[in-house]
Amino acid sequence: MQVTGKVVVVTGGANGIGKALCEAFYNAGAAKVVVADMDAANARAVAAMVDGAAFKCDVAQEKDISHVIEETERQFGPIALFCSNAGIGGGFDPMSVNAGGASDEPWQRSWAIHVMAHVYAARHLIPRMKARGGGYFLNTISAAGLLSQVGSPAYSTTKHAAVGFAENLAISHKADNIKVSILCPQGVDTNMLRSIPKGPQSGDGDLTPEQVAKDVLAGLEQETFLILPHPQVLGYMRKKTENYDRWIGGMAKIQARMREEFGK
Ligand SMILES: NC(=O)c1ccc[n+]([C@@H]2O[C@H](COP(=O)([O-])OP(=O)(O)OC[C@H]3O[C@@H](n4cnc5c(N)ncnc54)[C@H](O)[C@@H]3O)[C@@H](O)[C@H]2O)c1
């Protein structure tokens, strides 16, 4: 798809990758870029830069997502592209004392933001998109959803679930001309990455959010399901499926090195 002349919504658009997506869509001639984020001040600032609109929205709340969709379509017209991009990096423990963690809180929060937010967007947009003959979802996930995130079971698990949902979204609605892309980078230089200790996610170099946004525009143009700003990830996926046990062993070695480093 081309975003030129289209109405686009970006959740988590106030900072980082989402902000760069908003700028890239604006520069590519989108008719309206809607920034939906809990961080209302930065959402307004980004919206002002891209001649867009801002909504304060907690993507974990279904009513917030349905409000953004309804109001966007009422004010600006049909949403051609909905980007579920908001995410959190909580629950990181480099020592991985217990993969089950100590409480439900980081699991439930990650589940709500990384998975249910994508489900709510689909629930409220699919009927509208079906009625008008198509649409596009871009879901920002992570290479952690295809591989793993050592030290963060809640992040890895919910990002894997997000891949599962996106696959099903694409399968269920291909016949409705509804397209889906998943964005799965490794390290990207944003507040989220800076909030966790440096680890294997940065092994192939951290990208700028602007570079990732460029890759997204190219991926949307080609309408590929998988958008991999770090092309190395495809090789890691192949290695994982080729020999799962060897792959688990390699990841466990990374975990052991991490424990050594952070246990000092
Ligand atoms: N930075 C990386 O290395 C990296 C790598 C792979 C995937 N990702 C994914 O990219 C996405 C964007 O992350 P980022 O790196 O730009 O981080 P970021 O912290 O810079 O931006 C995340 C944005 O999401 C918003 N947000 C968080 N929870 C929200 C909620 N409940 N409702 C609405 N908005 C909410 C924040 O306010 C913020 O503006 C996330 O889904 C993240 O998991 C990031």
Coordinates of C-alpha atoms and ligand atoms in Angstrom, one line a residue:
M1 CA 0.0 0.0 0.0
Q2 CA 0.9 3.6 -0.4
V3 CA 0.1 5.8 2.6
T4 CA -0.3 8.9 0.3
G5 CA -3.8 10.4 0.9
K6 CA -4.7 7.9 3.6
V7 CA -5.8 8.2 7.2
V8 CA -3.4 6.4 9.5
V9 CA -3.5 5.7 13.3
V10 CA -0.3 5.0 15.3
T11 CA -0.6 3.8 18.9
G12 CA 2.5 4.6 21.0
G13 CA 3.1 7.4 18.5
A14 CA 4.3 9.9 21.0
N15 CA 7.9 8.5 21.3
G16 CA 10.4 6.2 19.7
I17 CA 9.5 4.0 16.8
G18 CA 5.9 5.3 16.8
K19 CA 7.0 8.9 16.6
A20 CA 9.3 8.1 13.6
L21 CA 6.4 6.2 11.9
C22 CA 4.1 9.3 12.3
E23 CA 6.8 11.5 10.7
A24 CA 7.5 9.1 7.9
F25 CA 3.7 8.7 7.1
Y26 CA 3.3 12.5 7.1
N27 CA 6.4 13.0 4.8
A28 CA 4.9 10.3 2.5
G29 CA 1.7 12.4 2.1
A30 CA -0.7 10.7 4.5
A31 CA -4.0 12.6 4.6
K32 CA -4.1 12.5 8.4
V33 CA -1.8 11.0 11.0
V34 CA -3.5 10.2 14.3
V35 CA -1.2 9.8 17.3
A36 CA -2.8 7.7 20.1
D37 CA -0.7 7.4 23.3
M38 CA -1.0 7.5 27.1
D39 CA 1.7 10.2 27.0
A40 CA -0.7 12.9 26.1
A41 CA 1.8 15.8 26.1
N42 CA 4.2 14.1 23.6
A43 CA 1.3 12.8 21.5
R44 CA 0.2 16.4 21.1
A45 CA 3.7 17.5 20.3
V46 CA 4.1 14.9 17.6
A47 CA 0.6 15.6 16.2
A48 CA 1.6 19.3 15.9
M49 CA 4.7 18.4 13.9
V50 CA 2.8 16.2 11.4
D51 CA -0.3 18.4 11.2
G52 CA -2.2 15.4 12.7
A53 CA -4.5 14.8 15.7
A54 CA -3.7 13.4 19.1
F55 CA -5.8 11.2 21.4
K56 CA -4.9 10.2 25.0
C57 CA -5.4 6.5 24.9
D58 CA -4.5 3.5 27.0
V59 CA -4.4 0.6 24.5
A60 CA -5.0 -1.9 27.3
Q61 CA -8.6 -0.5 27.5
E62 CA -10.9 -1.6 24.8
K63 CA -13.1 1.5 25.2
D64 CA -10.1 3.7 24.5
I65 CA -9.3 1.9 21.3
S66 CA -12.9 1.9 20.1
H67 CA -13.1 5.6 20.9
V68 CA -9.9 6.4 18.8
I69 CA -11.4 4.4 15.9
E70 CA -14.8 6.0 16.1
E71 CA -13.6 9.5 16.5
T72 CA -10.9 9.2 13.8
E73 CA -13.4 8.0 11.3
R74 CA -16.0 10.6 12.3
Q75 CA -13.5 13.5 12.0
F76 CA -11.2 12.4 9.2
G77 CA -12.7 9.5 7.3
P78 CA -12.0 5.8 7.0
I79 CA -8.8 4.4 8.6
A80 CA -6.7 2.8 5.9
L81 CA -3.8 1.8 8.1
F82 CA -3.9 1.0 11.9
C83 CA -0.5 0.6 13.5
S84 CA -0.6 -1.2 16.9
N85 CA 2.8 -0.1 18.0
A86 CA 2.5 0.8 21.8
G87 CA 4.6 -1.5 23.9
I88 CA 6.4 -1.8 27.3
G89 CA 9.7 -3.4 28.3
G90 CA 8.6 -4.4 31.9
G91 CA 9.5 -7.5 33.8
F92 CA 13.2 -7.7 32.7
D93 CA 15.4 -9.7 35.1
P94 CA 18.9 -10.4 33.7
M95 CA 19.4 -13.0 36.5
S96 CA 16.2 -14.9 35.5
V97 CA 15.8 -16.2 39.0
N98 CA 12.4 -17.7 38.1
A99 CA 11.0 -17.5 34.6
G100 CA 7.5 -17.5 36.2
G101 CA 8.4 -14.2 37.9
A102 CA 7.2 -13.2 41.3
S103 CA 3.7 -11.7 40.5
D104 CA 1.1 -11.5 37.8
E105 CA 1.4 -7.7 37.3
P106 CA 4.1 -7.6 34.5
W107 CA 2.5 -10.6 32.8
Q108 CA -1.0 -9.0 32.8
R109 CA 0.2 -5.6 31.7
S110 CA 2.3 -7.1 28.9
W111 CA -0.6 -9.3 27.8
A112 CA -3.0 -6.4 27.7
I113 CA -0.6 -4.0 25.8
H114 CA 1.1 -6.5 23.5
V115 CA -1.8 -8.8 22.6
M116 CA -5.2 -7.6 23.7
A117 CA -4.6 -4.1 22.2
H118 CA -4.1 -5.8 18.8
V119 CA -7.2 -7.9 19.3
Y120 CA -9.3 -4.8 20.2
A121 CA -8.1 -2.9 17.1
A122 CA -9.2 -5.8 14.9
R123 CA -12.5 -6.3 16.8
H124 CA -13.5 -2.7 16.1
L125 CA -12.0 -2.2 12.7
I126 CA -12.6 -5.4 10.9
P127 CA -16.4 -4.8 10.4
R128 CA -15.6 -1.3 9.0
M129 CA -12.8 -2.6 6.7
K130 CA -14.9 -5.5 5.5
A131 CA -17.8 -3.1 4.6
R132 CA -15.4 -0.9 2.5
G133 CA -13.5 -3.6 0.8
G134 CA -10.2 -3.7 2.7
G135 CA -7.7 -2.2 5.0
Y136 CA -4.2 -2.7 6.6
F137 CA -2.9 -3.5 10.1
L138 CA 0.8 -2.9 11.0
N139 CA 1.6 -4.5 14.3
T140 CA 4.9 -3.6 15.9
I141 CA 6.1 -6.8 17.6
S142 CA 9.8 -7.6 18.0
A143 CA 12.4 -10.1 17.0
A144 CA 11.7 -11.4 20.5
G145 CA 8.3 -12.6 19.2
L146 CA 10.1 -14.8 16.6
L147 CA 13.2 -15.7 18.6
S148 CA 13.2 -14.9 22.3
Q149 CA 14.3 -12.1 24.7
V150 CA 16.7 -13.6 27.2
G151 CA 15.9 -12.2 30.7
S152 CA 12.3 -11.3 29.9
P153 CA 9.8 -14.2 29.8
A154 CA 6.8 -11.8 29.9
Y155 CA 8.0 -9.8 27.0
S156 CA 9.0 -12.8 24.9
T157 CA 5.8 -14.7 25.6
T158 CA 3.4 -11.9 24.8
K159 CA 5.4 -10.9 21.7
H160 CA 5.1 -14.5 20.5
A161 CA 1.4 -14.4 21.2
A162 CA 1.2 -11.2 19.1
V163 CA 2.8 -13.0 16.2
G164 CA 0.3 -15.7 16.6
F165 CA -2.6 -13.3 16.5
A166 CA -1.2 -11.4 13.5
E167 CA -0.9 -14.6 11.6
N168 CA -4.5 -15.5 12.3
L169 CA -5.7 -12.0 11.5
A170 CA -3.9 -12.3 8.1
I171 CA -5.3 -15.8 7.5
S172 CA -8.9 -15.0 8.5
H173 CA -9.2 -11.9 6.5
K174 CA -7.1 -12.4 3.4
A175 CA -10.3 -13.0 1.5
D176 CA -11.6 -9.6 2.8
N177 CA -8.6 -7.8 1.3
I178 CA -7.4 -7.0 4.8
K179 CA -3.6 -7.0 4.9
V180 CA -1.3 -7.4 7.8
S181 CA 2.4 -6.7 8.4
I182 CA 4.4 -7.4 11.5
L183 CA 7.4 -5.2 12.4
C184 CA 10.1 -7.3 14.2
P185 CA 13.3 -5.4 14.9
Q186 CA 16.1 -6.2 17.3
G187 CA 17.5 -3.2 19.1
V188 CA 16.2 0.3 18.2
D189 CA 17.6 3.3 20.0
T190 CA 14.5 4.5 22.0
N191 CA 13.6 5.1 25.6
M192 CA 12.5 1.5 25.9
L193 CA 15.8 0.1 24.9
R194 CA 17.7 2.6 27.1
S195 CA 15.6 1.4 30.1
I196 CA 16.9 -2.2 30.0
P197 CA 20.5 -3.4 30.3
K198 CA 22.5 -3.8 27.1
G199 CA 22.0 -7.4 25.8
P200 CA 21.8 -9.6 22.8
Q201 CA 19.1 -7.5 21.3
S202 CA 21.9 -5.1 20.4
G203 CA 24.2 -7.7 19.0
D204 CA 23.7 -6.7 15.4
G205 CA 23.7 -3.0 16.2
D206 CA 20.9 -0.7 17.3
L207 CA 19.0 1.1 14.5
T208 CA 17.5 4.6 14.7
P209 CA 13.7 4.8 14.8
E210 CA 13.9 6.8 11.5
Q211 CA 15.7 3.9 9.8
V212 CA 13.1 1.5 11.0
A213 CA 10.3 3.8 9.8
K214 CA 12.0 3.8 6.3
D215 CA 11.9 0.0 6.3
V216 CA 8.3 0.0 7.3
L217 CA 7.4 2.3 4.3
A218 CA 9.2 -0.2 2.0
G219 CA 7.5 -3.2 3.6
L220 CA 4.1 -1.6 3.3
E221 CA 4.7 -0.8 -0.3
Q222 CA 5.6 -4.5 -0.9
E223 CA 2.8 -5.7 1.4
T224 CA 5.1 -8.3 3.0
F225 CA 3.8 -9.9 6.2
L226 CA 7.3 -9.9 7.8
I227 CA 9.2 -6.6 8.1
L228 CA 12.7 -7.2 9.4
P229 CA 14.8 -4.1 9.8
H230 CA 17.6 -6.4 11.0
P231 CA 17.8 -8.9 8.1
Q232 CA 19.9 -11.2 10.3
V233 CA 16.8 -12.2 12.1
L234 CA 15.7 -14.4 9.2
G235 CA 18.9 -16.4 9.5
Y236 CA 18.3 -16.8 13.3
M237 CA 14.7 -18.0 12.6
R238 CA 16.1 -20.6 10.1
K239 CA 18.6 -21.8 12.7
K240 CA 15.9 -22.1 15.3
T241 CA 13.6 -24.2 13.2
E242 CA 16.5 -26.3 11.8
N243 CA 17.6 -27.5 15.3
Y244 CA 15.5 -26.3 18.2
D245 CA 17.6 -28.0 20.8
R246 CA 20.8 -26.5 19.6
W247 CA 19.1 -23.1 19.5
I248 CA 17.8 -23.4 23.1
G249 CA 21.4 -24.4 24.1
G250 CA 22.8 -21.3 22.5
M251 CA 20.2 -19.0 24.2
A252 CA 21.0 -20.7 27.5
K253 CA 24.7 -19.8 27.0
I254 CA 23.7 -16.1 26.5
Q255 CA 21.6 -16.4 29.7
A256 CA 24.6 -17.8 31.6
R257 CA 26.9 -14.9 30.3
M258 CA 24.2 -12.4 31.3
R259 CA 24.1 -13.9 34.9
E260 CA 27.9 -13.7 35.1
E261 CA 27.9 -10.1 34.0
F262 CA 25.1 -8.9 36.2
G263 CA 25.8 -11.1 39.2
K264 CA 29.3 -9.5 39.7
Ligands
LIG1 N1 13.3 -0.2 21.0 C1 13.5 -1.5 20.7 O1 14.7 -2.0 20.8 C2 12.4 -2.4 20.2 C3 12.8 -3.6 19.6 C4 11.7 -4.4 19.1 C5 10.4 -4.0 19.3 N2 10.1 -2.9 19.9 C6 8.7 -2.5 20.0 O2 8.4 -1.3 19.4 C7 7.3 -0.7 20.0 C8 7.6 0.8 20.3 O3 8.6 0.8 21.3 P1 9.7 2.0 21.4 O4 11.0 1.3 21.4 O5 9.5 3.0 20.4 O6 9.5 2.4 22.9 P2 9.2 3.9 23.5 O7 9.1 3.6 25.0 O8 10.1 4.9 22.9 O9 7.7 4.2 23.0 C9 6.6 3.4 23.4 C10 5.4 4.3 23.3 O10 4.2 3.5 23.7 C11 3.4 4.3 24.6 N3 2.7 3.4 25.5 C12 3.1 2.5 26.4 N4 2.1 1.8 27.0 C13 0.9 2.4 26.4 C14 -0.4 2.2 26.6 N5 -0.9 1.3 27.5 N6 -1.3 2.9 25.9 C15 -0.9 3.8 24.9 N7 0.4 4.0 24.7 C16 1.3 3.3 25.5 C17 4.5 5.1 25.4 O11 3.8 6.2 26.1 C18 5.4 5.5 24.3 O12 5.1 6.7 23.7 C19 6.9 -1.6 21.2 O13 5.9 -2.4 20.9 C20 8.2 -2.4 21.5 O14 7.9 -3.6 22.1 C21 11.1 -2.0 20.4

